[in-house]
XYZ file of C-alpha atoms in Angstrom:
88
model
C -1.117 2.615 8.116
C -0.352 -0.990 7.299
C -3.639 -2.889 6.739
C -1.723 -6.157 8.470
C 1.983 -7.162 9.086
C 4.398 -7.852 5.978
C 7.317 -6.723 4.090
C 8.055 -3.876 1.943
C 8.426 -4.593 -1.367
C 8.597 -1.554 -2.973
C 9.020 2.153 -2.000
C 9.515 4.838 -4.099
C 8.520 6.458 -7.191
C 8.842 4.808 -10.391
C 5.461 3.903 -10.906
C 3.834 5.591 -12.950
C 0.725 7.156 -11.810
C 0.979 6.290 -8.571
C 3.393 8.964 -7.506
C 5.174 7.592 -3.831
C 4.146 4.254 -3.349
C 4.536 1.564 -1.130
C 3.852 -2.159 -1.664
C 4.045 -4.255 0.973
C 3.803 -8.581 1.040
C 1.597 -9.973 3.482
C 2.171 -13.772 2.593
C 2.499 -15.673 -0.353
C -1.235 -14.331 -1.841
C -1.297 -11.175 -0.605
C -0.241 -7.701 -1.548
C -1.452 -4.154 -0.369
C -0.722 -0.531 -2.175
C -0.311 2.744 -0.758
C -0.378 5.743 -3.548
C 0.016 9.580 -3.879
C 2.154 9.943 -0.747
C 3.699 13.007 0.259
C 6.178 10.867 2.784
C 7.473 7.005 2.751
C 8.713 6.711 5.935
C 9.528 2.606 5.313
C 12.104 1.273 3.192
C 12.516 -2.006 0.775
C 13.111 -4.882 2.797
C 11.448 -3.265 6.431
C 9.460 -5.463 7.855
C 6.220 -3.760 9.461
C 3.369 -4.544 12.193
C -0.409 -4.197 11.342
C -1.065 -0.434 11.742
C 2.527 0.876 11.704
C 2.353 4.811 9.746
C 4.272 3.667 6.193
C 3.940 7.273 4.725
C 2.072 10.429 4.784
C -0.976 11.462 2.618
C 0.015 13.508 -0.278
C -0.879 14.707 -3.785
C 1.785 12.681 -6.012
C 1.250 10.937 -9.300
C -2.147 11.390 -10.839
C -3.705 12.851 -7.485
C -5.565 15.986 -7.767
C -5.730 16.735 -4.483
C -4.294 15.054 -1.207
C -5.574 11.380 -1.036
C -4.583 7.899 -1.085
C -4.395 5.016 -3.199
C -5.420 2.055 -1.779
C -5.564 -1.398 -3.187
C -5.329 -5.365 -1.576
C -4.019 -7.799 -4.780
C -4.480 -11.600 -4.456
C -1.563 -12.506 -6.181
C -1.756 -10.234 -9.184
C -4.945 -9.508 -9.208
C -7.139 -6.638 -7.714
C -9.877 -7.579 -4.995
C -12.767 -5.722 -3.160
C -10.480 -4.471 0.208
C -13.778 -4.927 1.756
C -13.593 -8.878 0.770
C -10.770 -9.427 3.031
C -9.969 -6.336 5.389
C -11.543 -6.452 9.194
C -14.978 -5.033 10.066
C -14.167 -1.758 11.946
């Protein structure tokens, strides 16, 4: 699920590594990253609301077993999710 509203940037598979991926831009800083999917079920250019489904779990790219790849980038950069994502 979308960790906030944005954009797709990306979906697909080219990435190495990462097997299906989606990328999506929050706002001018922010970028989040959604790896080893089984199922994108957004497209480049969809716009999305925080907690919309954007794919389904799978064991793509360097995944051993079904799991996700999760990251939040502050501009290009990698960042603690925890820094910036909701308490639950």
């Amino acid at each position: 699920r979308a960790a906030a509203a944005g954009k797709v940037v990306y979906a697909g598979d080219g990435l190495r590594g990462y097997g299906n991926l989606v990328i999506l831009r929050h706002d001018k800083r922010y970028l989040t990253a959604y790896g080893y999917n089984q199922e994108l079920l957004v497209a480049e250019d969809d716009e999305v609301e925080a907690g919309q489904t954007v794919a389904r779990v799978g064991q793509t790219g360097a995944a051993e077993r079904p799991s996700l790849h999760f990251e939040v980038r502050r501009r290009a950069d990698p960042i603690d999710p925890l820094a910036v994502l909701p308490e639950r």
